[in-house]
Short mmCIF file of C-alpha atoms and ligand atoms in Angstrom, two decimals:
data_model
loop_
_atom_site.label_atom_id
_atom_site.label_comp_id
_atom_site.label_asym_id
_atom_site.label_seq_id
_atom_site.Cartn_x
_atom_site.Cartn_y
_atom_site.Cartn_z
CA MET O 1 -38.41 -16.47 -57.99
CA ALA O 2 -38.94 -15.90 -61.61
CA VAL O 3 -36.46 -17.09 -64.38
CA ASP O 4 -35.29 -13.98 -66.13
CA ASP O 5 -33.52 -15.59 -68.98
CA PRO O 6 -35.01 -18.84 -69.86
CA ASN O 7 -32.58 -19.37 -72.83
CA HIS O 8 -29.82 -20.33 -70.04
CA ALA O 9 -31.78 -22.39 -67.73
CA LEU O 10 -30.55 -25.92 -66.94
CA LEU O 11 -32.42 -28.84 -65.09
CA ALA O 12 -29.79 -31.33 -62.76
CA ILE O 13 -30.79 -34.19 -61.59
CA GLU O 14 -28.79 -36.20 -58.93
CA SER O 15 -29.45 -40.00 -57.95
CA THR O 16 -25.60 -41.50 -57.50
CA CYS O 17 -26.59 -42.70 -54.11
CA ASP O 18 -29.84 -42.27 -51.64
CA GLU O 19 -30.58 -39.38 -52.30
CA THR O 20 -33.03 -38.24 -55.34
CA ALA O 21 -32.63 -34.85 -55.97
CA ALA O 22 -33.53 -32.12 -58.76
CA ALA O 23 -32.57 -28.45 -59.51
CA VAL O 24 -33.18 -26.22 -61.23
CA ILE O 25 -29.91 -23.55 -62.09
CA LEU O 26 -30.18 -20.46 -64.16
CA GLY O 27 -25.88 -19.78 -66.49
CA PRO O 28 -24.50 -16.41 -67.33
CA ARG O 29 -24.59 -15.68 -70.66
CA PRO O 30 -21.66 -16.60 -72.49
CA PRO O 31 -21.21 -19.68 -69.96
CA SER O 32 -17.99 -18.69 -68.87
CA ALA O 33 -18.46 -14.77 -67.83
CA GLY O 34 -19.08 -15.83 -64.41
CA THR O 35 -21.17 -18.48 -61.85
CA PRO O 36 -24.64 -19.58 -61.81
CA ARG O 37 -27.55 -19.31 -60.24
CA VAL O 38 -29.38 -21.89 -58.24
CA VAL O 39 -33.12 -21.21 -58.32
CA SER O 40 -34.61 -24.18 -56.90
CA SER O 41 -32.95 -26.94 -55.53
CA VAL O 42 -35.27 -30.07 -53.91
CA VAL O 43 -33.42 -33.42 -51.93
CA ALA O 44 -36.02 -36.59 -51.22
CA SER O 45 -33.62 -38.39 -48.55
CA GLN O 46 -34.11 -41.61 -47.87
CA VAL O 47 -32.68 -42.04 -44.64
CA SER O 48 -36.04 -43.41 -43.57
CA LEU O 49 -35.77 -46.78 -46.32
CA HIS O 50 -32.61 -47.46 -45.20
CA GLU O 51 -32.04 -46.85 -40.93
CA ARG O 52 -33.34 -49.77 -40.19
CA PHE O 53 -29.94 -51.77 -42.22
CA GLY O 54 -27.46 -49.40 -40.56
CA GLY O 55 -26.25 -48.27 -44.35
CA VAL O 56 -27.60 -47.33 -48.19
CA VAL O 57 -29.02 -50.78 -49.58
CA PRO O 58 -28.48 -50.61 -53.09
CA GLU O 59 -31.81 -51.99 -54.71
CA ILE O 60 -34.15 -50.41 -52.13
CA ALA O 61 -32.74 -47.58 -53.15
CA SER O 62 -32.90 -47.81 -56.98
CA ARG O 63 -36.64 -48.37 -56.47
CA ALA O 64 -36.65 -45.47 -54.35
CA HIS O 65 -35.81 -43.39 -56.27
CA ALA O 66 -37.66 -44.68 -60.03
CA ARG O 67 -40.27 -43.69 -57.50
CA GLN O 68 -39.81 -39.97 -56.28
CA ILE O 69 -37.51 -38.92 -59.38
CA LEU O 70 -40.51 -37.67 -61.45
CA PRO O 71 -42.36 -35.49 -58.58
CA ILE O 72 -38.64 -34.39 -57.93
CA LEU O 73 -38.30 -32.89 -61.00
CA ASP O 74 -42.08 -31.41 -60.86
CA GLU O 75 -41.27 -29.68 -57.69
CA ALA O 76 -37.85 -28.41 -58.93
CA LEU O 77 -39.43 -26.81 -61.68
CA ARG O 78 -42.42 -25.70 -59.77
CA ARG O 79 -40.69 -23.39 -57.66
CA ALA O 80 -38.20 -21.96 -60.02
CA GLU O 81 -41.49 -21.05 -61.75
CA ILE O 82 -40.48 -22.23 -64.97
CA ARG O 83 -41.82 -24.83 -68.04
CA LEU O 84 -40.08 -27.88 -69.88
CA ASP O 85 -40.01 -25.69 -72.95
CA ASP O 86 -37.78 -22.74 -71.63
CA LEU O 87 -34.89 -25.77 -70.92
CA HIS O 88 -31.52 -25.05 -72.45
CA ALA O 89 -29.85 -27.85 -71.45
CA ILE O 90 -30.39 -31.26 -68.92
CA ALA O 91 -27.61 -31.63 -66.91
CA VAL O 92 -26.99 -35.37 -64.88
CA ALA O 93 -24.46 -37.04 -62.40
CA THR O 94 -22.76 -40.49 -64.42
CA ARG O 95 -20.54 -41.38 -62.17
CA PRO O 96 -19.22 -42.26 -58.99
CA GLY O 97 -21.95 -44.25 -57.31
CA LEU O 98 -23.88 -47.35 -56.99
CA VAL O 99 -25.38 -48.04 -60.32
CA GLY O 100 -28.93 -48.93 -60.62
CA ALA O 101 -29.71 -45.50 -58.69
CA LEU O 102 -27.68 -43.56 -61.25
CA VAL O 103 -29.38 -45.39 -64.36
CA VAL O 104 -32.28 -43.86 -63.28
CA GLY O 105 -31.01 -40.11 -63.06
CA LEU O 106 -29.97 -41.05 -66.49
CA THR O 107 -32.79 -42.25 -67.93
CA ALA O 108 -34.91 -39.42 -67.23
CA ALA O 109 -32.30 -37.10 -68.43
CA LYS O 110 -32.09 -38.97 -71.38
CA CYS O 111 -35.92 -39.00 -72.14
CA LEU O 112 -35.91 -34.92 -71.80
CA ALA O 113 -33.05 -33.97 -73.35
CA ALA O 114 -34.09 -35.90 -76.33
CA ALA O 115 -37.92 -35.48 -75.99
CA LEU O 116 -36.94 -31.29 -75.30
CA GLN O 117 -34.18 -31.75 -77.96
CA ILE O 118 -31.66 -29.81 -76.02
CA PRO O 119 -27.95 -30.67 -74.74
CA LEU O 120 -27.26 -33.97 -71.95
CA VAL O 121 -24.25 -32.77 -70.15
CA THR O 122 -23.04 -35.75 -68.01
CA TYR O 123 -21.52 -35.17 -65.16
CA ASP O 124 -18.46 -36.53 -62.43
CA HIS O 125 -20.44 -35.67 -59.28
CA LEU O 126 -17.19 -35.45 -57.23
CA GLU O 127 -16.11 -32.79 -59.92
CA GLY O 128 -19.80 -31.24 -58.87
CA HIS O 129 -19.21 -31.80 -55.23
CA LEU O 130 -15.80 -28.88 -55.40
CA TYR O 131 -17.49 -26.66 -57.31
CA ALA O 132 -20.57 -26.28 -54.68
CA CYS O 133 -17.47 -24.28 -53.39
CA GLN O 134 -17.58 -21.90 -56.54
CA LEU O 135 -21.64 -21.85 -56.01
CA ALA O 136 -21.09 -20.81 -52.30
CA TYR O 137 -18.32 -18.46 -53.18
CA PRO O 138 -19.19 -17.08 -56.23
CA ASP O 139 -17.11 -13.58 -55.78
CA HIS O 140 -13.81 -15.62 -54.88
CA ALA O 141 -11.41 -17.85 -56.98
CA ILE O 142 -11.79 -21.52 -56.26
CA TYR O 143 -9.64 -23.01 -58.51
CA PRO O 144 -6.57 -24.04 -58.78
CA CYS O 145 -7.33 -25.76 -55.13
CA LEU O 146 -6.83 -29.07 -53.39
CA GLY O 147 -10.27 -30.91 -53.16
CA LEU O 148 -11.34 -33.01 -50.91
CA VAL O 149 -14.57 -35.10 -50.69
CA VAL O 150 -15.98 -36.72 -47.48
CA SER O 151 -18.92 -38.17 -47.71
CA GLY O 152 -20.49 -41.68 -47.10
CA GLY O 153 -18.94 -43.43 -50.45
CA HIS O 154 -16.39 -41.33 -50.71
CA THR O 155 -12.97 -39.80 -48.97
CA SER O 156 -10.91 -38.11 -52.23
CA PHE O 157 -8.39 -35.70 -52.26
CA PHE O 158 -7.71 -34.36 -56.18
CA ARG O 159 -5.82 -31.46 -57.65
CA CYS O 160 -7.70 -29.30 -59.28
CA GLU O 161 -6.67 -26.89 -62.06
CA SER O 162 -9.84 -26.08 -63.03
CA PRO O 163 -13.56 -27.28 -62.67
CA LEU O 164 -12.89 -30.15 -65.53
CA ALA O 165 -9.59 -30.55 -64.25
CA ALA O 166 -9.77 -32.81 -61.04
CA ALA O 167 -6.71 -35.07 -60.88
CA PHE O 168 -7.76 -38.01 -58.77
CA LEU O 169 -4.30 -37.80 -55.68
CA GLY O 170 -5.40 -40.63 -53.35
CA GLY O 171 -7.42 -41.64 -50.15
CA THR O 172 -9.06 -44.18 -48.65
CA ILE O 173 -8.35 -48.13 -49.76
CA ASP O 174 -11.26 -49.15 -47.92
CA ASP O 175 -14.26 -47.41 -46.33
CA ALA O 176 -14.97 -43.81 -46.29
CA ALA O 177 -15.17 -41.76 -43.45
CA GLY O 178 -18.48 -41.36 -43.29
CA GLU O 179 -19.38 -44.73 -43.65
CA ALA O 180 -17.36 -45.69 -40.73
CA PHE O 181 -19.04 -43.19 -38.98
CA ASP O 182 -22.38 -45.20 -39.38
CA LYS O 183 -20.43 -48.20 -38.92
CA VAL O 184 -19.28 -47.31 -35.39
CA SER O 185 -22.98 -45.78 -34.70
CA ALA O 186 -24.61 -49.25 -35.83
CA LEU O 187 -21.61 -50.61 -33.08
CA LEU O 188 -22.42 -47.84 -30.44
CA GLY O 189 -26.76 -48.71 -31.08
CA LEU O 190 -26.48 -45.23 -32.16
CA GLY O 191 -28.33 -45.47 -35.17
CA TYR O 192 -28.07 -43.79 -38.22
CA PRO O 193 -26.71 -41.53 -40.39
CA GLY O 194 -24.06 -41.92 -37.64
CA GLY O 195 -22.51 -38.95 -38.48
CA PRO O 196 -24.48 -36.54 -36.35
CA LEU O 197 -25.34 -39.16 -33.24
CA ILE O 198 -20.96 -39.72 -32.96
CA GLU O 199 -20.71 -36.05 -32.99
CA ARG O 200 -23.13 -35.71 -30.20
CA ALA O 201 -22.34 -38.32 -28.07
CA ALA O 202 -18.70 -37.25 -28.33
CA HIS O 203 -19.46 -33.67 -26.88
CA ALA O 204 -19.15 -34.88 -23.53
CA GLY O 205 -16.24 -37.13 -24.12
CA ASN O 206 -12.80 -37.46 -23.65
CA PRO O 207 -10.93 -37.81 -27.29
CA ARG O 208 -7.94 -39.75 -25.88
CA ALA O 209 -9.82 -42.07 -23.97
CA PHE O 210 -9.16 -45.29 -26.37
CA ALA O 211 -5.96 -45.01 -28.08
CA PHE O 212 -7.20 -45.77 -31.83
CA PRO O 213 -4.94 -45.83 -34.86
CA ARG O 214 -4.32 -42.96 -37.65
CA SER O 215 -4.18 -44.43 -40.73
CA PHE O 216 -1.37 -44.19 -43.05
CA SER O 217 0.60 -41.70 -40.35
CA GLY O 218 4.48 -41.22 -41.41
CA ASP O 219 3.62 -42.22 -44.73
CA GLU O 220 4.33 -40.25 -47.75
CA ARG O 221 1.44 -41.94 -49.96
CA ILE O 222 -2.25 -39.50 -50.16
CA LEU O 223 -3.44 -42.70 -48.44
CA LEU O 224 -6.32 -43.12 -45.87
CA SER O 225 -8.11 -46.29 -44.06
CA PHE O 226 -11.08 -46.76 -41.55
CA SER O 227 -12.23 -50.36 -41.31
CA GLY O 228 -9.34 -51.03 -39.37
CA LEU O 229 -10.20 -48.41 -36.93
CA LYS O 230 -13.99 -49.16 -37.16
CA THR O 231 -12.20 -52.71 -35.49
CA ALA O 232 -10.50 -50.94 -33.11
CA VAL O 233 -13.73 -49.96 -32.06
CA LEU O 234 -15.27 -53.61 -32.11
CA TYR O 235 -12.15 -54.53 -30.14
CA ALA O 236 -11.96 -51.63 -27.11
CA LEU O 237 -16.12 -53.08 -26.77
CA ARG O 238 -15.82 -56.78 -26.95
CA GLY O 239 -12.33 -57.73 -27.16
CA PRO O 240 -11.43 -60.19 -29.99
CA ASN O 241 -13.37 -62.97 -29.40
CA ALA O 242 -16.11 -62.69 -31.69
CA THR O 243 -18.62 -65.29 -28.87
CA MET O 244 -18.05 -62.70 -26.41
CA PRO O 245 -21.65 -60.23 -25.86
CA MET O 246 -21.67 -56.53 -26.55
CA PRO O 247 -21.08 -54.95 -23.22
CA THR O 248 -23.81 -52.59 -22.22
CA LEU O 249 -22.51 -49.03 -21.89
CA SER O 250 -22.66 -46.54 -19.35
CA PRO O 251 -22.65 -42.79 -21.16
CA ALA O 252 -18.84 -42.16 -19.69
CA GLN O 253 -17.76 -44.87 -21.60
CA LEU O 254 -20.30 -44.59 -24.95
CA ALA O 255 -18.98 -40.79 -25.04
CA ASP O 256 -15.30 -41.31 -24.87
CA LEU O 257 -15.56 -44.12 -27.75
CA ALA O 258 -17.20 -41.71 -29.46
CA ALA O 259 -14.88 -39.20 -28.85
CA SER O 260 -11.51 -40.99 -29.54
CA PHE O 261 -13.23 -42.80 -32.73
CA GLN O 262 -14.33 -38.98 -33.88
CA MET O 263 -10.48 -37.40 -33.23
CA ALA O 264 -9.08 -40.81 -34.94
CA VAL O 265 -11.36 -40.19 -38.57
CA VAL O 266 -10.35 -36.24 -37.94
CA ASP O 267 -6.69 -36.36 -37.41
CA ALA O 268 -6.34 -39.35 -39.69
CA ILE O 269 -7.34 -36.84 -42.71
CA VAL O 270 -6.45 -33.34 -41.21
CA ALA O 271 -2.72 -35.75 -41.56
CA LYS O 272 -3.33 -36.25 -45.15
CA THR O 273 -5.07 -32.93 -45.69
CA ARG O 274 -1.48 -30.77 -44.65
CA GLN O 275 0.66 -34.05 -46.36
CA ALA O 276 -1.49 -33.45 -49.71
CA LEU O 277 -1.09 -29.18 -49.32
CA GLU O 278 2.32 -29.08 -49.13
CA GLN O 279 2.90 -32.02 -51.72
CA THR O 280 1.41 -30.36 -54.14
CA GLY O 281 2.12 -26.51 -52.97
CA LEU O 282 -1.47 -25.26 -53.27
CA ASP O 283 -3.09 -22.60 -51.63
CA ARG O 284 -6.31 -23.05 -51.38
CA LEU O 285 -8.35 -25.51 -50.73
CA ALA O 286 -12.21 -27.07 -51.18
CA LEU O 287 -14.25 -29.19 -49.06
CA GLY O 288 -17.50 -31.58 -50.51
CA GLY O 289 -19.60 -34.12 -49.02
CA GLY O 290 -21.63 -34.88 -45.73
CA VAL O 291 -18.67 -35.55 -43.37
CA ALA O 292 -18.26 -31.42 -44.08
CA ALA O 293 -20.74 -31.39 -41.41
CA ASN O 294 -18.41 -32.14 -38.66
CA THR O 295 -17.52 -29.23 -36.03
CA LEU O 296 -14.36 -30.84 -35.11
CA LEU O 297 -13.24 -31.52 -38.88
CA ARG O 298 -13.58 -28.30 -39.63
CA ASP O 299 -12.61 -26.60 -37.16
CA LYS O 300 -8.94 -28.60 -37.76
CA LEU O 301 -9.01 -27.73 -40.91
CA THR O 302 -9.55 -24.24 -40.64
CA ALA O 303 -6.65 -24.42 -37.94
CA LEU O 304 -4.49 -26.07 -40.70
CA ALA O 305 -5.27 -24.19 -43.77
CA ASP O 306 -4.92 -20.66 -41.14
CA HIS O 307 -1.24 -22.34 -39.88
CA MET O 308 -0.93 -22.90 -43.59
CA ARG O 309 -1.63 -19.70 -45.15
CA VAL O 310 -3.86 -21.87 -47.21
CA GLU O 311 -7.67 -20.61 -48.11
CA LEU O 312 -9.85 -22.80 -46.98
CA PHE O 313 -13.49 -23.00 -48.52
CA ILE O 314 -16.32 -24.93 -46.68
CA PRO O 315 -20.19 -25.12 -48.45
CA PRO O 316 -22.79 -24.52 -46.36
CA LEU O 317 -24.00 -27.58 -45.12
CA ALA O 318 -27.42 -28.02 -47.78
CA LEU O 319 -24.08 -27.66 -50.63
CA CYS O 320 -21.89 -30.21 -48.91
CA THR O 321 -24.41 -33.34 -48.71
CA ASP O 322 -25.56 -34.26 -51.73
CA ASN O 323 -28.01 -32.01 -53.75
CA ALA O 324 -28.69 -31.31 -57.99
CA ALA O 325 -27.02 -27.87 -57.16
CA LEU O 326 -23.74 -29.78 -57.62
CA GLY O 327 -24.70 -30.30 -61.79
CA ALA O 328 -23.96 -25.46 -61.82
CA ILE O 329 -21.10 -27.74 -63.24
CA ALA O 330 -22.81 -28.30 -66.24
CA PHE O 331 -22.09 -25.03 -67.15
CA PRO O 332 -18.32 -24.92 -67.29
CA LYS O 333 -19.14 -27.70 -69.43
CA LEU O 334 -21.00 -26.64 -71.88
CA ALA O 335 -19.02 -23.29 -72.41
CA ALA O 336 -16.44 -26.31 -72.97
CA GLY O 337 -18.26 -28.03 -75.42
CA GLN O 338 -18.71 -30.98 -73.32
CA VAL O 339 -21.68 -32.65 -74.12
CA SER O 340 -22.71 -36.34 -74.22
CA ASP O 341 -23.86 -38.20 -76.71
CA LEU O 342 -28.22 -39.94 -76.06
CA ASP O 343 -26.21 -43.37 -75.47
CA CYS O 344 -23.75 -42.36 -72.81
CA ASP O 345 -23.30 -45.04 -69.55
CA VAL O 346 -22.50 -44.90 -65.99
CA ALA O 347 -19.97 -45.50 -64.38
CA ALA O 348 -19.73 -47.10 -60.46
CA GLY O 349 -16.25 -46.12 -59.99
CA LEU O 350 -14.40 -43.02 -59.84
CA VAL O 351 -12.89 -42.15 -63.37
CA ARG O 352 -8.87 -42.28 -62.95
CA PRO O 353 -6.63 -39.73 -64.97
CA ASP O 354 -5.16 -42.48 -66.47
CA ARG O 355 -8.35 -43.21 -67.68
CA LYS O 356 -10.94 -42.02 -70.37
CA ARG O 357 -13.56 -39.61 -69.50
CA SER O 358 -16.44 -39.20 -71.11
O1 LIG V 401 -22.94 -36.76 -48.63
P1 LIG V 401 -23.52 -37.14 -48.62
O2 LIG V 401 -25.23 -36.19 -48.14
O3 LIG V 401 -23.76 -38.44 -49.18
C1 LIG V 401 -23.26 -39.41 -50.20
O4 LIG V 401 -22.46 -40.53 -48.64
O5 LIG V 401 -22.78 -39.43 -50.70
O6 LIG V 401 -23.23 -37.81 -46.48
C2 LIG V 401 -23.52 -38.79 -46.01
C3 LIG V 401 -22.43 -38.92 -44.82
C4 LIG V 401 -23.45 -39.85 -43.73
O7 LIG V 401 -21.89 -40.91 -43.69
C5 LIG V 401 -22.69 -39.38 -42.14
O8 LIG V 401 -22.92 -40.01 -41.69
C6 LIG V 401 -21.45 -38.34 -42.76
O9 LIG V 401 -21.61 -38.08 -44.25
N1 LIG V 401 -22.12 -36.87 -41.63
C7 LIG V 401 -21.46 -36.89 -40.73
C8 LIG V 401 -21.75 -35.51 -40.44
N2 LIG V 401 -22.96 -35.51 -40.28
C9 LIG V 401 -23.08 -36.33 -41.78
N3 LIG V 401 -20.39 -37.32 -40.68
C10 LIG V 401 -19.53 -36.46 -39.82
N4 LIG V 401 -20.44 -35.78 -38.49
C11 LIG V 401 -21.32 -34.87 -39.15
N5 LIG V 401 -21.47 -34.55 -38.62
ZN1 LIG V 402 -21.98 -36.77 -52.80
#
C-alpha cells in the first residue's frame, strides 16, 4: 500500500519481551483529529528459541532482538512502501519489559530519530495494549474505560481516563495469568506457549473436577495471585511430597486438570473485573494481551459485560498479542507534545501513578 500522507507517517518499534516487531502507522492530521491507520505490521516471534525452556529466557531474548531488529524494520518499511526519509516520527515501547530486550528497541529508535532528525516518542507498552482497542474500533469512544491487560508478563487493571492517563488499580502479586498457563502447561507436559495447549486440552474436561483456589475472592482489593494455583495443580498431580515422581496421566485426567485450572484462572479474573467495574463505576471495558485469545475468558467477560450493561472491547488476536501497531498511541502523545529526549532510558517495571513518567 502506498503512503498517501508521508508527513504523518510513524515507525513504531516493540521489543519488550520475546517478539521483535515494527509497524508503519499513518496518523490523522492534526494528530488529535482521529484514529491512526496501520499500514504495515511485522512481528518476529522467538517462541521456537524459548519453548524448550518452558518460558522466556531474558538473555536469549535480547540476543534475538539484536539479530532481528534491522531486518524487521526494513520489512515494515518495505511492506508500507515508504522510505526512511518519509517518516515523521519514531515510536518505541520503553516500559515495562525485560531490560536487555527494551534496550535493543530503544537503541534502534534513538539512532533513527537522531539520524533522521525527527521526534522520538516513547510509550508504555500496557497503555499501547489498551490503545489497540481504539485501533480495532476506530468509530467508537473507548475512553474513559476500565483497562485489563492479561498476558504472559502482566495481569493488570487500569482506570483509563484517556489514552495517556492510565492509573494502575491493581493486578497480580506474583505470576501473570499467561505465565500461569505456561507453567501449568509445562507441569502437564503439554509444551509452550501453554495457553492455547491448555485451552485445547480443557475442551474434553470437567471444569469442576478439581476444586482449585480462586485467589483474593471476597477481598475488596483488586488483587490476584496465580502462584498458589500452580502449586495446587502440582499437588493434585503428585501430592505435596517433592520426591514423588510425576504420574502418567490418562487423557481424561489431563483434560479434567486443564479444564479445572483454566476455569480457576478465568473465574478469578472475571470476579476482579466485576469488582473493578463496580468500584470505579466505569461502563466500558478494554481488553489487551495474549490471554485475551482464551475463549472461556472472552465468553465470561462478554456475559459479565452484558449483565452489567458495560461496553466490551476486545481487539482481534493480532492486535491483542505483542506487536508494534500498539505504538499508534504515539499519535495522541505527539498531539499532547509528549516527545522524549535522546538520553531517555528504559524501565523494567510498571510506572505507578505515584511515580514520575518520562
Ligand atoms: O501478549 P502476549 O503475546 O505476550 C506477552 O506475554 O507479553 O501473551 C502471551 C501469553 C502466553 O503466556 C500464552 O500462554 C498466553 O498469552 N496465551 C493464552 C492463550 N493464547 C495465548 N492463554 C490462555 N488461553 C489462550 N488461548
Ligand atoms: Zn504485551
